[in-house]
Coordinates of C-alpha atoms and ligand atoms in Angstrom, one line a residue:
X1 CA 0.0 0.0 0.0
X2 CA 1.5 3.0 -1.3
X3 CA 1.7 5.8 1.8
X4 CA 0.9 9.4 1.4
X5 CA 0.6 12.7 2.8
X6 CA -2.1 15.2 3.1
X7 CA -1.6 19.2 2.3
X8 CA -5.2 20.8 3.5
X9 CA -5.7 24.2 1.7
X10 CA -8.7 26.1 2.7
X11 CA -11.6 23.5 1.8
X12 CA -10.0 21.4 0.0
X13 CA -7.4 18.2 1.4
X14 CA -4.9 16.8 -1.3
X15 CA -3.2 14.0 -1.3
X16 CA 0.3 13.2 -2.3
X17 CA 2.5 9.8 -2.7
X18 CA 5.5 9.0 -0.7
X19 CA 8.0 7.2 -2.0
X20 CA 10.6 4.9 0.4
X21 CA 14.2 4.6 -0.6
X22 CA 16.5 1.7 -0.2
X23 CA 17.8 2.9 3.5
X24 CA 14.1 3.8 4.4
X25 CA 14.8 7.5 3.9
X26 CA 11.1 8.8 2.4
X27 CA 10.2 11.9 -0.4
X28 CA 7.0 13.0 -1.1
X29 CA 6.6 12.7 -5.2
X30 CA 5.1 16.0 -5.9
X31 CA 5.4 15.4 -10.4
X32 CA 1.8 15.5 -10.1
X33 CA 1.4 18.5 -7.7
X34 CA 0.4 21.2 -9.8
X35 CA -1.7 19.4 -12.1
X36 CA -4.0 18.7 -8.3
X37 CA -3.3 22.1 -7.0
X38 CA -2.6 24.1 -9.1
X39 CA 0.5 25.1 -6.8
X40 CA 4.6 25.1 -7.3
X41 CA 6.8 24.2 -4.4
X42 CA 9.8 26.7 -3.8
X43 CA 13.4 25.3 -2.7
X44 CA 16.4 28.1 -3.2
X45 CA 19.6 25.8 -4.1
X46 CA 17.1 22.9 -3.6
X47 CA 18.2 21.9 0.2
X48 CA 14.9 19.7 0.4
X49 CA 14.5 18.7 -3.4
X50 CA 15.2 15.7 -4.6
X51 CA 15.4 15.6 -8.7
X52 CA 15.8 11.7 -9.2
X53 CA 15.7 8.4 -7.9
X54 CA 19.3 7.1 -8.0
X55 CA 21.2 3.5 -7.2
X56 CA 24.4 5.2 -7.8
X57 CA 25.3 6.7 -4.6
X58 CA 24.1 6.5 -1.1
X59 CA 25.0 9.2 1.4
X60 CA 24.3 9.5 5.2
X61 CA 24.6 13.2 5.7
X62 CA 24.1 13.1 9.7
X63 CA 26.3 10.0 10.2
X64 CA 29.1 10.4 7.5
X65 CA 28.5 7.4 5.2
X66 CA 29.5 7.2 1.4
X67 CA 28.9 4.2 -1.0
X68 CA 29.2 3.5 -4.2
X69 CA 27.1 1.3 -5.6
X70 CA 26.4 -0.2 -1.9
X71 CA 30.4 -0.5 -1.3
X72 CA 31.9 1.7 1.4
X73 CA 34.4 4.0 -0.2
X74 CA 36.4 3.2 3.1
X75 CA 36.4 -0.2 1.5
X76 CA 37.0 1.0 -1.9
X77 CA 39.9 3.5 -0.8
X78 CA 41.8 0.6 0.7
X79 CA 41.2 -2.1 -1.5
X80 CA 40.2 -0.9 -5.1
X81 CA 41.9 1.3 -7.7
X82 CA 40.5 4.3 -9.5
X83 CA 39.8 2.3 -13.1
X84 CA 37.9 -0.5 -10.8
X85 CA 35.7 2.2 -8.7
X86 CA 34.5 3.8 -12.0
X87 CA 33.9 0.8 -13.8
X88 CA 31.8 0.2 -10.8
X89 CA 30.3 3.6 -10.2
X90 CA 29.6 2.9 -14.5
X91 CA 28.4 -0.6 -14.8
X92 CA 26.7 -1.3 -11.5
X93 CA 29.1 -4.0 -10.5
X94 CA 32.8 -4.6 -9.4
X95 CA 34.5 -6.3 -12.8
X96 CA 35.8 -9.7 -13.6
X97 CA 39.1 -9.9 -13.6
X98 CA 39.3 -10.0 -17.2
X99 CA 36.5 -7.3 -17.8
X100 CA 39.1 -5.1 -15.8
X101 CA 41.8 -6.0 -17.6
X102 CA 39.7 -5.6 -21.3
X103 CA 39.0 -2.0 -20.1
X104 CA 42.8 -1.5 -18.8
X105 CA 43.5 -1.6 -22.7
X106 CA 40.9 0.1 -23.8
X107 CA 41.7 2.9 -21.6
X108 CA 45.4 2.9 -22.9
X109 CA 44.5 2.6 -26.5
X110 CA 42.4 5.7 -26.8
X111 CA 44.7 7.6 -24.4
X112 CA 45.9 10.0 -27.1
X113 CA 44.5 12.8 -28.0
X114 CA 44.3 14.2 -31.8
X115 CA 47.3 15.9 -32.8
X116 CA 45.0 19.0 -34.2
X117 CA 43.9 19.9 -30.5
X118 CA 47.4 20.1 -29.7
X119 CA 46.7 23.4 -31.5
X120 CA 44.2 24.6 -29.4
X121 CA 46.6 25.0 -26.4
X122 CA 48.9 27.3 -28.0
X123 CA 46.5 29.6 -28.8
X124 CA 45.1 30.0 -25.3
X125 CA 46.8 32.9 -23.4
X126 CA 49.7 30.7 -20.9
X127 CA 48.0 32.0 -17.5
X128 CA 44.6 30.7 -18.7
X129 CA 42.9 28.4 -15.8
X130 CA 43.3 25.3 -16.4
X131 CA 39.1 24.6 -15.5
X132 CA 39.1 26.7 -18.1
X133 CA 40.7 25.3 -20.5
X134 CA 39.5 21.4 -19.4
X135 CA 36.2 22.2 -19.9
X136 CA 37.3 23.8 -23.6
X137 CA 38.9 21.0 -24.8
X138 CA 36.4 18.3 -23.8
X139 CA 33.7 20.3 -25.4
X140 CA 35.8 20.1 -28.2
X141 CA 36.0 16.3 -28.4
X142 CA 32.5 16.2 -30.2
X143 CA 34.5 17.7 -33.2
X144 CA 37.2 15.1 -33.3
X145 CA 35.2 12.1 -32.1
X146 CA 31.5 12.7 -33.8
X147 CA 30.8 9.2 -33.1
X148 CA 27.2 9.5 -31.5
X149 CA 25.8 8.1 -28.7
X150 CA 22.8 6.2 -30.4
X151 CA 23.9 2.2 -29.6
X152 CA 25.5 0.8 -26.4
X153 CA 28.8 0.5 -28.5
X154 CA 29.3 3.7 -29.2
X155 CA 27.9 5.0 -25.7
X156 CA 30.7 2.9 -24.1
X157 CA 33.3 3.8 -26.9
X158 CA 32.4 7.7 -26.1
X159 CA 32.6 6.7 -22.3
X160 CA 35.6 5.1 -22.6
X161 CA 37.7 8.1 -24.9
X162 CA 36.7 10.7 -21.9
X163 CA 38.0 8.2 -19.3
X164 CA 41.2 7.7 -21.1
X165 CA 41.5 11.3 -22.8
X166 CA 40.6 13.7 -19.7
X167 CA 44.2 12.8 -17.8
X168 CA 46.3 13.8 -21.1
X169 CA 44.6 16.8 -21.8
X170 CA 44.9 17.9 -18.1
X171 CA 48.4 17.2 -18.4
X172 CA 48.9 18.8 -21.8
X173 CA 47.3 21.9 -20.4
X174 CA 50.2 22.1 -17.7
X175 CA 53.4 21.3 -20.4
X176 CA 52.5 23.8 -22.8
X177 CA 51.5 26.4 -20.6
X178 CA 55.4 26.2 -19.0
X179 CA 56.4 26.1 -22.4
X180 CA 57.7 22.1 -21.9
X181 CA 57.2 19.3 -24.5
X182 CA 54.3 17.3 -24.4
X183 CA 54.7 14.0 -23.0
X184 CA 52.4 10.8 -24.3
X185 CA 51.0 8.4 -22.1
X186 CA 52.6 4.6 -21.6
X187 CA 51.0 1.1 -22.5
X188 CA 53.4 0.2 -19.7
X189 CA 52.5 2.3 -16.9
X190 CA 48.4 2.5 -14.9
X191 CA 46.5 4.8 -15.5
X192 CA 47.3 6.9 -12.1
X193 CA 51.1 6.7 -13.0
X194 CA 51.0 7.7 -16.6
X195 CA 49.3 11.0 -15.6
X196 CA 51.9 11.4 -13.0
X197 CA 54.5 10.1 -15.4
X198 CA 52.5 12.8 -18.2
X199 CA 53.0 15.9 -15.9
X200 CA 56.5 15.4 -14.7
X201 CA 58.9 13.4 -16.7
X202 CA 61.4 15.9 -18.9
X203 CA 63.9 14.7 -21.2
X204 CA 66.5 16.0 -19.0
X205 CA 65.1 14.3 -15.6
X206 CA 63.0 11.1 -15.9
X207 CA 60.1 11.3 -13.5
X208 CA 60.8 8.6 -11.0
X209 CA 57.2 6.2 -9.9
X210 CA 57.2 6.6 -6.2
X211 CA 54.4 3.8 -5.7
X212 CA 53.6 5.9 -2.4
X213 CA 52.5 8.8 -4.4
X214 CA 50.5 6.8 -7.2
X215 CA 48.6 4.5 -3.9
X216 CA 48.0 8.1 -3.1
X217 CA 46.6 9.3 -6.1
X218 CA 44.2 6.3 -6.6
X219 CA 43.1 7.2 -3.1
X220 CA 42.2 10.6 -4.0
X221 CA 40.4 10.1 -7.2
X222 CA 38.7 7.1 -5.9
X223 CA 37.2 9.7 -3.1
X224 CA 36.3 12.0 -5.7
X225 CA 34.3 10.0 -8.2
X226 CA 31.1 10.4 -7.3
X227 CA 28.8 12.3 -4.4
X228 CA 25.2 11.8 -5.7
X229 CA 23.3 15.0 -6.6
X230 CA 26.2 17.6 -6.3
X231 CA 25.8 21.2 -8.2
X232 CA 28.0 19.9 -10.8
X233 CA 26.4 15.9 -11.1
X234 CA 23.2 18.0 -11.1
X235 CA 24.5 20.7 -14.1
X236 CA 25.8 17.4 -15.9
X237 CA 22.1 15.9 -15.5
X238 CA 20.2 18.8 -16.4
X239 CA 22.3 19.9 -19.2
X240 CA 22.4 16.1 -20.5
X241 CA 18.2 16.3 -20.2
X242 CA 18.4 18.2 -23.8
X243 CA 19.7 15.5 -25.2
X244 CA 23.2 16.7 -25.9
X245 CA 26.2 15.1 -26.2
X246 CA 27.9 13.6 -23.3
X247 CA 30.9 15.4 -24.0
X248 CA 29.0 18.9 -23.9
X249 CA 27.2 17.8 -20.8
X250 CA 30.7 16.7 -18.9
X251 CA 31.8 20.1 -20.0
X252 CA 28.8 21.9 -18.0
X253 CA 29.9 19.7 -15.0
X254 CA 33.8 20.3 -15.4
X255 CA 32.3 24.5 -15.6
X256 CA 30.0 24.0 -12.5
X257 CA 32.9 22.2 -10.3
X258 CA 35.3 25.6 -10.8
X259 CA 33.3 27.2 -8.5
X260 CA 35.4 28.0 -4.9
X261 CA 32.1 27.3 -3.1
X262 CA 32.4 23.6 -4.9
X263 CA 34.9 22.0 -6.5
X264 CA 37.4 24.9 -6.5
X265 CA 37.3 24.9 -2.8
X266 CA 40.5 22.7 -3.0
X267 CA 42.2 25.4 -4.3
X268 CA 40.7 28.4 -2.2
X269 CA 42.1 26.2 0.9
X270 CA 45.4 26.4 0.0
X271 CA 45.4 29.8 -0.7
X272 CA 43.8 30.6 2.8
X273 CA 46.3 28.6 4.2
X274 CA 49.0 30.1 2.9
X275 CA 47.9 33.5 3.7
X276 CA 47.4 32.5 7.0
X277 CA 50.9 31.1 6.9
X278 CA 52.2 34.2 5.4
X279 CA 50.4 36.2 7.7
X280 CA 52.6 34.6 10.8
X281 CA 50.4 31.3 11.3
X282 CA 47.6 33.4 13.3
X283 CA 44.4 31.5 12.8
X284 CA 42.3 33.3 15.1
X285 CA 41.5 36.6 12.8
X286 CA 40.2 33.8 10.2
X287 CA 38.1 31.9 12.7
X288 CA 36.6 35.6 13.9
X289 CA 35.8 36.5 10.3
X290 CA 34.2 33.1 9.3
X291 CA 31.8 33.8 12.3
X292 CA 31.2 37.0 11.5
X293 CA 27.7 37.3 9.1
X294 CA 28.9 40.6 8.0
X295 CA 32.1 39.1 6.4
X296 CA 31.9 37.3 2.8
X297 CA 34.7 35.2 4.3
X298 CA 34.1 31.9 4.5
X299 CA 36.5 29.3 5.9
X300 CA 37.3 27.0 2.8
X301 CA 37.2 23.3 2.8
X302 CA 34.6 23.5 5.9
X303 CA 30.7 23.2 6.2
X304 CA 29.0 20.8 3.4
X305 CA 25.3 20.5 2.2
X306 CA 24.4 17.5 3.2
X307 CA 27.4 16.2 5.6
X308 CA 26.4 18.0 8.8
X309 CA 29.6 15.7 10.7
X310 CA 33.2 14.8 9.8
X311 CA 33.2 14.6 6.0
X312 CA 34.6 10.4 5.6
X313 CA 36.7 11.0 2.6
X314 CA 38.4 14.2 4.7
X315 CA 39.1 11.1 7.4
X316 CA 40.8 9.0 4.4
X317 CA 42.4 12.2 2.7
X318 CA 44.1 12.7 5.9
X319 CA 45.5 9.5 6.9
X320 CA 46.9 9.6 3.1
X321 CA 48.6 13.0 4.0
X322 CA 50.6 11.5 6.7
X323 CA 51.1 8.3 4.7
X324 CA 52.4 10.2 1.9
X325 CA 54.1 12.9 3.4
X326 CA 56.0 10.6 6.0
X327 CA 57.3 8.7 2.9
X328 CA 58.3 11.7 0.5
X329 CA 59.7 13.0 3.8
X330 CA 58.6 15.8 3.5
X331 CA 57.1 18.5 6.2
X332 CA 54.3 20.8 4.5
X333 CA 53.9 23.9 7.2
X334 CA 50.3 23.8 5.6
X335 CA 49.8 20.9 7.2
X336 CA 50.5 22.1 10.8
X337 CA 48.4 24.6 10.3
X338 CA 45.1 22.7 9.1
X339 CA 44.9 20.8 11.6
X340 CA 45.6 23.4 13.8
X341 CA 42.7 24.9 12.7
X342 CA 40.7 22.5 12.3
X343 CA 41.7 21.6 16.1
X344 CA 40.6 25.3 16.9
X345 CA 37.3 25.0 14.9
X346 CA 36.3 22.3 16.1
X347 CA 35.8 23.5 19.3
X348 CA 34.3 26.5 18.5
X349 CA 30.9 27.0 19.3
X350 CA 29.5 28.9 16.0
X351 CA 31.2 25.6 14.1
X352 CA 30.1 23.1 15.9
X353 CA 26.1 25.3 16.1
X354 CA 26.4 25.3 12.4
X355 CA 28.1 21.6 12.0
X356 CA 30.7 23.0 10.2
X357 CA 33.3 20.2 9.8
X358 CA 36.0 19.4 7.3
X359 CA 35.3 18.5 3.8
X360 CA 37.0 16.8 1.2
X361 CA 38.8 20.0 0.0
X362 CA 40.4 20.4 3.6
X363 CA 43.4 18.2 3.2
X364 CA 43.0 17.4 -0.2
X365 CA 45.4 20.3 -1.6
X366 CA 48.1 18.8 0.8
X367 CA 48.3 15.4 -0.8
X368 CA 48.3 17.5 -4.2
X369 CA 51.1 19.9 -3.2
X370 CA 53.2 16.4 -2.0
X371 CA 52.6 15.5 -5.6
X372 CA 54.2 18.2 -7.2
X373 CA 50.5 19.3 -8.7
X374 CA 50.3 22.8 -8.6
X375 CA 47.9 24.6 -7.0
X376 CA 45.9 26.0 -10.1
X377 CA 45.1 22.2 -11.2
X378 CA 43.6 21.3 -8.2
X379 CA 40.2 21.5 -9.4
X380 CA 41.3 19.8 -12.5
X381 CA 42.2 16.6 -10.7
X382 CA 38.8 16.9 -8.7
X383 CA 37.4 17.1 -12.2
X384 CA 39.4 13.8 -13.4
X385 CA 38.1 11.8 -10.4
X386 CA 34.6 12.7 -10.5
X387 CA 34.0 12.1 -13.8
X388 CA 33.1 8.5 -14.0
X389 CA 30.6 9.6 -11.5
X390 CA 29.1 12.2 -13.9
X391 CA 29.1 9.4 -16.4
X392 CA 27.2 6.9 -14.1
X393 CA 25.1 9.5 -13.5
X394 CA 23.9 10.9 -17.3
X395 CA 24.1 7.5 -18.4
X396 CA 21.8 6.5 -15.6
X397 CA 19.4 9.3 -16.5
X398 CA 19.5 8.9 -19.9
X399 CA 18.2 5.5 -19.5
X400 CA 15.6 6.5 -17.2
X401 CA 12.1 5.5 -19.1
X402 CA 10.4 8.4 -17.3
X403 CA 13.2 10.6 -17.9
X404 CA 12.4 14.3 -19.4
X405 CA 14.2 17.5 -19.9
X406 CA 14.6 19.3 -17.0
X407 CA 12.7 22.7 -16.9
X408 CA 12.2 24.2 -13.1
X409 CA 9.4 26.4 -13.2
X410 CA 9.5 30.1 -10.9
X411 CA 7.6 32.3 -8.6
X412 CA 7.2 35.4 -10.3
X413 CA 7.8 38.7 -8.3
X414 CA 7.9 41.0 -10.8
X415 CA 5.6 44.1 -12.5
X416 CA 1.7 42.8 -13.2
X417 CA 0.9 44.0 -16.6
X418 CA 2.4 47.5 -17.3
X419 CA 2.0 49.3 -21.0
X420 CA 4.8 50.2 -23.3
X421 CA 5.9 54.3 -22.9
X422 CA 6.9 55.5 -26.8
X423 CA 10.4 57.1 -26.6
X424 CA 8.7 60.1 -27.2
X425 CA 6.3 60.0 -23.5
X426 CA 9.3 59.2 -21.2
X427 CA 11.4 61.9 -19.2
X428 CA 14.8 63.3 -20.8
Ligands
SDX1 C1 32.2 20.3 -2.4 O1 27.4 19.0 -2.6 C2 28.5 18.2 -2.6 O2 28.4 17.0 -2.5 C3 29.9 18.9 -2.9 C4 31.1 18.1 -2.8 C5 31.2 17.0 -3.8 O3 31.9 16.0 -3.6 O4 30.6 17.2 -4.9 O5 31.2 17.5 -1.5 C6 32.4 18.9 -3.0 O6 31.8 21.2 -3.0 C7 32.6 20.4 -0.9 C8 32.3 21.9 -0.3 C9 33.5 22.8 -0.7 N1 33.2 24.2 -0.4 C10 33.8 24.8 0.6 O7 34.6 24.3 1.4 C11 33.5 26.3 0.7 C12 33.2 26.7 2.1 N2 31.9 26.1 2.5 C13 30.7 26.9 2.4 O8 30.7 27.9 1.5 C14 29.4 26.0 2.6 O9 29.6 25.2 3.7 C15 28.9 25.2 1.4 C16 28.8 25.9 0.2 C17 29.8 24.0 1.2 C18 27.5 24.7 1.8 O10 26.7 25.8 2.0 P1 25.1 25.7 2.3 O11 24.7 24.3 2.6 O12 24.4 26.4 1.2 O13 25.0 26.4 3.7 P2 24.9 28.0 3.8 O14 25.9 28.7 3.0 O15 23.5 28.4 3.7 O16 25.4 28.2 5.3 C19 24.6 27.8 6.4 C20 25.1 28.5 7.6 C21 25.3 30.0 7.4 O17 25.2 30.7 8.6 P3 23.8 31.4 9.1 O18 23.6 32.5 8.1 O19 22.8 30.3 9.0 O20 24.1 31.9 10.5 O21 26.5 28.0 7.9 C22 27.4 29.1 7.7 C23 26.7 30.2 6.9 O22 27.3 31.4 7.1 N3 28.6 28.5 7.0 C24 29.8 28.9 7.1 C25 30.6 28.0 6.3 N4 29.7 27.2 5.6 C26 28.5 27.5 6.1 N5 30.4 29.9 7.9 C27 31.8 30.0 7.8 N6 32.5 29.2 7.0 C28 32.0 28.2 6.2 N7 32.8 27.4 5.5

């Protein structure tokens, strides 16, 4: 029996379905709402609206628990590698070992990128963003791969170029813009080390495979790949609901993740913590200013939407600091000082009223910065992680029988009907 809730109106009671999700969590299905009503409902930033049913992603917001696909990413994070996890987050289902191993070469055979793009790069100014130019070049892709996405073939043939593409046109961006010769990916190498192996080997000084840092940068993409109805999972979805291409849908997802309030929080972190750092390590003018609703400032890589606890993949990113760090030897002052603040924060009370914690983006520019990335690629490599995740997700909506294009409707606030003034009536 299906259960439901009443909204009374004046003299009139209407009744509304509820649906149950797997973990028991309940939405009331309002698609029929207006049609009964006659009404809208209203949701800023859409806090309390859900926009699909999903068996992608499942996440606890009060008590801190991410799955994909029903597997724990503190499983996943310690067990699985970043190929594996999106060929799960894709498909639905861990692979056989030789469905892995089929998709290993896949992924290394379309791993170039067409010679005529190279073009593209020169031509963009050398301090361009990198977002900026990511979200450019896959865009472009259409153009040098029109193979459309009408048969399963070709879906997973268009799937499988982004996969395999996305790390060497991140790493393109960063040669050419310091001027350095491109370098091409490896049949030898994973896919984790070629794109180290793509950003940092010169002829002059091979780039040496420190396993530590590729563990570390499975780890971090793994973390990243997917976090259900995100601003940019949910651009990807809605710009995908036209119909378009999946390359010009990622694109709107790689352009919603640059935001500092989203995926270019990573980024905003470490230059917060820096000017802290420069500014004599004193955290307690930042924590003032964050509690201060007069002040823009916000303290990056805290608060979340819907984790109102410890973010889990900030848990994992951390113990993968001091894994990696320890190893590299290395002793990042940055370091010190997040968890310093995040010690500080923690027992604030305006944090802990507003359960602010740390997210993702906390310590995730630490592990970067121990890889050599720098800082204005961040976002990029939150972009290269959470792609199969936009994937999973546009594929899964696409496939969705009851599936249309998204079109939010609006509470109107403005003039009631007003005349047109000829040119000629109005003041000087
Ligand atoms: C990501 O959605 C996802 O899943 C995203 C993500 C993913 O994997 O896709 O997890 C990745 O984007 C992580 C978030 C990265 N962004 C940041 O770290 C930027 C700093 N964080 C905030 O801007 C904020 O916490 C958001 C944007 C993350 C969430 O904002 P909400 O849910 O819209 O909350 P809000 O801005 O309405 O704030 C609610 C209250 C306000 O105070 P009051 O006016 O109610 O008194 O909390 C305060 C805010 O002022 N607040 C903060 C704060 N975050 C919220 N105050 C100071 N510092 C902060 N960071």
């Amino acid at each position: 029996m299906t259960e439901s809730v009443k909204i009374v109106y004046k003299d009139r009671i209407y009744e509304l379905p509820v649906r149950t999700g797997s973990h028991g969590e309940k939405a009331i299905d309002i698609s029929n709402l207006r049609d009964q009503t006659g009404f809208i409902t209203l949701d800023p930033g859409f806090a309390n609206t859900g926009s699909c049913s999903s068996a992608i992603t499942f996440m606890d917001g009060e008590r801190g628990i991410l799955r994909y696909r029903g597997i724990s990413i503190e499983q996943l994070a310690e067990q699985s590698s970043f190929i594996e996890t999106s060929y799960l987050l894709i498909h639905g289902r861990l692979p056989t070992v030789k469905e892995l191993q089929q998709f290993s070469v896949l992924l290394n055979d379309n791993s170039l990128v067409h010679e005529d793009m190279r073009g593209f790069y020169q031509h963009f100014p050398r301090a361009s963003h990198p977002m900026g130019i990511l979200s450019s070049m896959v865009n472009a892709l259409r153009s040098f791969y029109p193979v459309l996405e009408t048969t399963d073939e070709e879906i997973d043939l268009t799937v499988t170029r982004l996969l395999a593409k996305i790390r060497t046109m991140a790493a393109m961006s960063y040669k050419i813009s310091r001027g350095h010769r491109v370098v091409y990916p490896r049949p030898d190498l994973s896919y984790c080390a070629n794109f180290l192996n793509m950003m940092f080997d010169t002829p002059v000084m091979p780039y040496e495979i420190i396993p530590e840092a590729v563990d570390a940068l499975n780890v971090f993409w793994i973390l990243h790949a997917d976090h259900e109805q995100n601003c940019s999972t949910a651009a990807v979805r809605l710009v995908g609901s036209g119909r378009v291409n999946l390359y010009a849908a990622i694109s709107a997802g790689i352009a919603a993740l640059w935001g500092p309030l989203h995926g270019g929080a990573n980024q905003a972190v470490i230059e917060m913590l820096s000017e802290i750092h420069a500014n004599g390590n004193r955290i307690r003018p930042y924590i003032d200013r964050a509690k201060d609703r007069n002040d823009p400032f916000r303290m990056m890589g805290f608060g979340h939407r819907v984790y109102k606890t410890y973010d889990p993949r900030a848990r994992i990113i951390k113990k993968t600091c001091d894994r990696l760090l320890a190893k590299l030897r290395i002793s990042d002052p940055l370091l010190d000082l997040a968890r310093e603040l995040e010690e500080a924060a923690l027992k604030d009370d305006y944090f802990i009223d507003h359960n602010l914690y740390p997210n993702v983006d906390f310590y995730s520019g630490i592990v970067l910065r121990a890889m050599g990335i720098p800082t204005n690629m961040f976002t990029v490599m939150f972009a290269i992680g959470r792609l199969p995740g936009w994937i999973a997700q546009w594929k899964e909506s696409m496939d969705d029988p009851n599936w249309k294009i998204s079109r939010p409707r609006q509470l109107y606030t403005g003039p009631t009907q007003t005349d047109y003034i000829p040119i000629g009536q109005r003041n000087l």
